[in-house]
Amino acid sequence: MDTTENINTQAEDMARELRSLVARLEQAGRYDLMLRAISVPVVERLRIEAARAKLSRLVITRDMRFVLKDYAKEVTMTPVHKALYLLFLNHPEGIEFKDLCDYRDELKSLYRMTAPATDPAKICETVNRLTDPTDNAINEKCSRIKAAFACLTDEYTLDYYMISSHTTRHFNSSERVWFKRLKLITLPRNLVIREYEDGENKESVTR
């Protein structure tokens, strides 16, 4: 048995043991002890995980409308917010805000796609602000994006659609620890339908 398979087997054994313990506490009516053992942050994480089952497909139409198809709702965002959202959709591995300057050309291209009639000088000015680590514009735009989805989803499904934070720990050869503070969209990419990329006949999206 390889290491991954062994870890998975151990995890399944622990899950069965946990299920048994939870059932016994439930029978005893000791939800207080159950919550104390699991902790509130873990309960919140479990609620977010449970929300996966009711996630909607996000359809991006040929005319750059963003539609939560299974909720029959359109996400209202300006072209620059759409361009920024597309950038993070393109990079499921996440991006650190301090590294956004490396994505300047890609963001410009996406902005031109979402707002083809916009003055090129205006696009450059906006993108330069968004990719400037000393400017707060990127945080303001991410907050607006979160708000656009928040009015269409509950607080747990929202976690999948917003541009959220994810911190990873790294070690180098001297065992020095450093952290990557990534921003990413956790929506499973199989739920993202990019109609603008495919000329084939797609299932229609209603407003």
Short mmCIF file of C-alpha atoms in Angstrom, two decimals:
data_model
loop_
_atom_site.label_atom_id
_atom_site.label_comp_id
_atom_site.label_asym_id
_atom_site.label_seq_id
_atom_site.Cartn_x
_atom_site.Cartn_y
_atom_site.Cartn_z
CA MET A 1 0.00 0.00 0.00
CA ASP A 2 1.50 3.35 -1.04
CA THR A 3 1.70 6.35 1.28
CA THR A 4 -1.31 8.17 -0.23
CA GLU A 5 -3.51 5.08 -0.04
CA ASN A 6 -2.41 4.45 3.54
CA ILE A 7 -3.23 8.04 4.54
CA ASN A 8 -6.66 7.78 2.90
CA THR A 9 -7.38 4.51 4.70
CA GLN A 10 -6.39 6.02 8.05
CA ALA A 11 -8.59 9.06 7.35
CA GLU A 12 -11.57 6.83 6.57
CA ASP A 13 -11.01 4.87 9.79
CA MET A 14 -10.90 8.12 11.78
CA ALA A 15 -14.09 9.32 10.06
CA ARG A 16 -15.91 6.12 11.06
CA GLU A 17 -14.71 6.52 14.65
CA LEU A 18 -15.76 10.18 14.66
CA ARG A 19 -19.19 9.30 13.28
CA SER A 20 -19.66 6.79 16.09
CA LEU A 21 -18.63 9.31 18.75
CA VAL A 22 -20.88 12.01 17.29
CA ALA A 23 -23.85 9.60 17.30
CA ARG A 24 -23.23 8.74 20.96
CA LEU A 25 -23.02 12.41 21.97
CA GLU A 26 -26.17 13.12 19.97
CA GLN A 27 -28.03 10.34 21.76
CA ALA A 28 -26.91 11.82 25.07
CA GLY A 29 -28.08 15.27 23.98
CA ARG A 30 -24.61 16.73 24.59
CA TYR A 31 -24.40 19.08 21.66
CA ASP A 32 -22.44 21.45 23.87
CA LEU A 33 -19.62 18.93 24.21
CA MET A 34 -19.80 18.14 20.51
CA LEU A 35 -19.38 21.80 19.60
CA ARG A 36 -16.56 22.24 22.12
CA ALA A 37 -14.72 19.26 20.65
CA ILE A 38 -15.18 20.28 17.02
CA SER A 39 -14.87 24.07 17.55
CA VAL A 40 -16.85 26.84 15.88
CA PRO A 41 -14.27 27.53 13.09
CA VAL A 42 -14.43 23.88 12.03
CA VAL A 43 -18.23 23.98 12.04
CA GLU A 44 -18.09 27.02 9.76
CA ARG A 45 -15.66 25.22 7.48
CA LEU A 46 -17.99 22.22 7.36
CA ARG A 47 -20.90 24.47 6.40
CA ILE A 48 -18.85 25.89 3.55
CA GLU A 49 -17.94 22.37 2.44
CA ALA A 50 -21.60 21.33 2.60
CA ALA A 51 -22.47 24.30 0.36
CA ARG A 52 -20.62 22.61 -2.51
CA ALA A 53 -23.71 20.53 -3.21
CA LYS A 54 -25.77 23.61 -4.12
CA LEU A 55 -23.26 25.63 -6.12
CA SER A 56 -24.50 27.11 -9.37
CA ARG A 57 -22.72 27.02 -12.69
CA LEU A 58 -21.22 30.40 -13.54
CA VAL A 59 -21.86 31.15 -17.21
CA ILE A 60 -19.85 33.91 -18.85
CA THR A 61 -21.68 34.75 -22.04
CA ARG A 62 -20.34 35.95 -25.36
CA ASP A 63 -21.42 39.50 -24.49
CA MET A 64 -19.64 39.27 -21.13
CA ARG A 65 -22.61 38.79 -18.85
CA PHE A 66 -21.93 36.78 -15.70
CA VAL A 67 -24.87 34.50 -14.92
CA LEU A 68 -25.41 32.08 -12.03
CA LYS A 69 -27.38 29.77 -14.26
CA ASP A 70 -28.82 27.39 -11.67
CA TYR A 71 -30.03 30.32 -9.57
CA ALA A 72 -31.33 32.16 -12.67
CA LYS A 73 -29.54 35.32 -11.50
CA GLU A 74 -27.15 37.68 -13.21
CA VAL A 75 -24.15 39.08 -11.35
CA THR A 76 -23.99 42.84 -11.79
CA MET A 77 -20.41 44.04 -12.14
CA THR A 78 -18.65 46.76 -14.10
CA PRO A 79 -16.20 45.81 -16.88
CA VAL A 80 -13.12 46.34 -14.70
CA HIS A 81 -14.53 44.07 -11.98
CA LYS A 82 -15.32 41.44 -14.61
CA ALA A 83 -11.80 41.66 -16.01
CA LEU A 84 -10.28 41.26 -12.55
CA TYR A 85 -12.56 38.30 -11.83
CA LEU A 86 -11.57 36.64 -15.11
CA LEU A 87 -7.91 37.07 -14.19
CA PHE A 88 -8.36 35.12 -10.98
CA LEU A 89 -10.50 32.51 -12.75
CA ASN A 90 -7.57 32.02 -15.11
CA HIS A 91 -5.24 31.30 -12.19
CA PRO A 92 -6.80 28.73 -9.84
CA GLU A 93 -3.43 28.39 -8.10
CA GLY A 94 -3.90 31.91 -6.74
CA ILE A 95 -2.03 35.20 -7.03
CA GLU A 96 -0.36 37.30 -4.37
CA PHE A 97 -1.39 40.93 -4.60
CA LYS A 98 2.25 41.98 -4.51
CA ASP A 99 2.83 39.98 -7.70
CA LEU A 100 -0.06 41.47 -9.69
CA CYS A 101 2.37 43.56 -11.73
CA ASP A 102 3.45 40.29 -13.39
CA TYR A 103 -0.10 39.92 -14.73
CA ARG A 104 -0.49 43.48 -16.00
CA ASP A 105 -0.59 42.59 -19.69
CA GLU A 106 -3.08 39.79 -19.14
CA LEU A 107 -5.33 42.07 -17.10
CA LYS A 108 -5.19 44.75 -19.79
CA SER A 109 -6.21 42.19 -22.39
CA LEU A 110 -9.12 41.00 -20.25
CA TYR A 111 -10.24 44.58 -19.61
CA ARG A 112 -10.22 45.31 -23.35
CA MET A 113 -12.38 42.22 -23.79
CA THR A 114 -14.95 43.25 -21.17
CA ALA A 115 -14.96 46.91 -22.27
CA PRO A 116 -13.96 47.10 -25.95
CA ALA A 117 -15.13 50.70 -26.30
CA THR A 118 -13.06 52.01 -23.39
CA ASP A 119 -10.22 54.43 -24.09
CA PRO A 120 -6.90 52.44 -24.09
CA ALA A 121 -5.27 55.15 -21.97
CA LYS A 122 -8.02 54.72 -19.36
CA ILE A 123 -7.48 50.96 -19.37
CA CYS A 124 -3.74 51.40 -18.80
CA GLU A 125 -4.31 53.88 -16.00
CA THR A 126 -6.80 51.60 -14.21
CA VAL A 127 -4.66 48.48 -14.60
CA ASN A 128 -1.57 50.31 -13.38
CA ARG A 129 -3.44 51.28 -10.22
CA LEU A 130 -4.73 47.75 -9.68
CA THR A 131 -1.27 46.26 -10.01
CA ASP A 132 0.47 48.87 -7.86
CA PRO A 133 1.16 47.25 -4.45
CA THR A 134 1.05 50.66 -2.76
CA ASP A 135 -2.45 51.42 -4.08
CA ASN A 136 -5.58 50.21 -2.28
CA ALA A 137 -7.57 49.97 -5.53
CA ILE A 138 -7.27 46.17 -5.71
CA ASN A 139 -8.79 45.72 -2.25
CA GLU A 140 -11.66 48.05 -3.12
CA LYS A 141 -12.38 46.11 -6.32
CA CYS A 142 -12.32 42.75 -4.53
CA SER A 143 -14.75 44.09 -1.94
CA ARG A 144 -17.11 45.20 -4.71
CA ILE A 145 -16.88 41.79 -6.35
CA LYS A 146 -17.69 40.10 -3.05
CA ALA A 147 -20.69 42.40 -2.59
CA ALA A 148 -21.96 41.60 -6.11
CA PHE A 149 -22.07 37.87 -5.30
CA ALA A 150 -23.19 38.34 -1.69
CA CYS A 151 -26.57 39.72 -2.72
CA LEU A 152 -27.22 36.58 -4.79
CA THR A 153 -25.91 33.81 -2.53
CA ASP A 154 -25.86 32.80 1.11
CA GLU A 155 -22.80 33.33 3.26
CA TYR A 156 -21.47 29.79 2.72
CA THR A 157 -21.82 29.52 -1.05
CA LEU A 158 -20.39 33.04 -1.28
CA ASP A 159 -17.06 31.65 -0.10
CA TYR A 160 -16.68 29.81 -3.41
CA TYR A 161 -17.44 32.78 -5.67
CA MET A 162 -15.55 35.61 -4.01
CA ILE A 163 -11.83 36.32 -4.32
CA SER A 164 -10.72 34.95 -0.97
CA SER A 165 -7.48 34.63 0.98
CA HIS A 166 -5.44 31.46 1.24
CA THR A 167 -2.20 31.32 3.21
CA THR A 168 0.37 28.59 2.56
CA ARG A 169 3.46 27.87 4.62
CA HIS A 170 6.81 27.28 2.93
CA PHE A 171 10.27 26.20 4.07
CA ASN A 172 13.65 26.74 2.46
CA SER A 173 16.90 24.81 2.90
CA SER A 174 17.73 26.63 6.13
CA GLU A 175 14.30 25.68 7.54
CA ARG A 176 13.26 29.30 7.55
CA VAL A 177 9.49 29.60 7.35
CA TRP A 178 7.69 32.06 5.11
CA PHE A 179 4.10 32.44 4.00
CA LYS A 180 2.48 32.99 0.61
CA ARG A 181 -0.68 35.03 1.00
CA LEU A 182 -2.56 34.05 -2.09
CA LYS A 183 -5.84 35.41 -3.36
CA LEU A 184 -7.98 32.99 -5.32
CA ILE A 185 -11.44 31.87 -6.39
CA THR A 186 -12.25 28.41 -5.02
CA LEU A 187 -15.23 27.75 -7.30
CA PRO A 188 -14.58 24.38 -9.01
CA ARG A 189 -13.60 25.23 -12.58
CA ASN A 190 -15.88 22.54 -14.01
CA LEU A 191 -18.73 24.86 -12.95
CA VAL A 192 -17.36 27.75 -15.04
CA ILE A 193 -18.80 27.88 -18.55
CA ARG A 194 -17.03 30.34 -20.85
CA GLU A 195 -19.35 30.80 -23.80
CA TYR A 196 -17.16 33.55 -25.21
CA GLU A 197 -14.34 31.05 -25.82
CA ASP A 198 -16.37 28.54 -27.81
CA GLY A 199 -18.12 29.21 -31.10
CA GLU A 200 -20.14 26.02 -30.84
CA ASN A 201 -23.85 26.15 -30.05
CA LYS A 202 -24.30 26.37 -26.29
CA GLU A 203 -27.29 25.97 -24.04
CA SER A 204 -28.94 29.38 -23.94
CA VAL A 205 -28.75 31.57 -20.87
CA THR A 206 -31.77 33.59 -19.84
CA ARG A 207 -31.50 36.93 -18.14
#
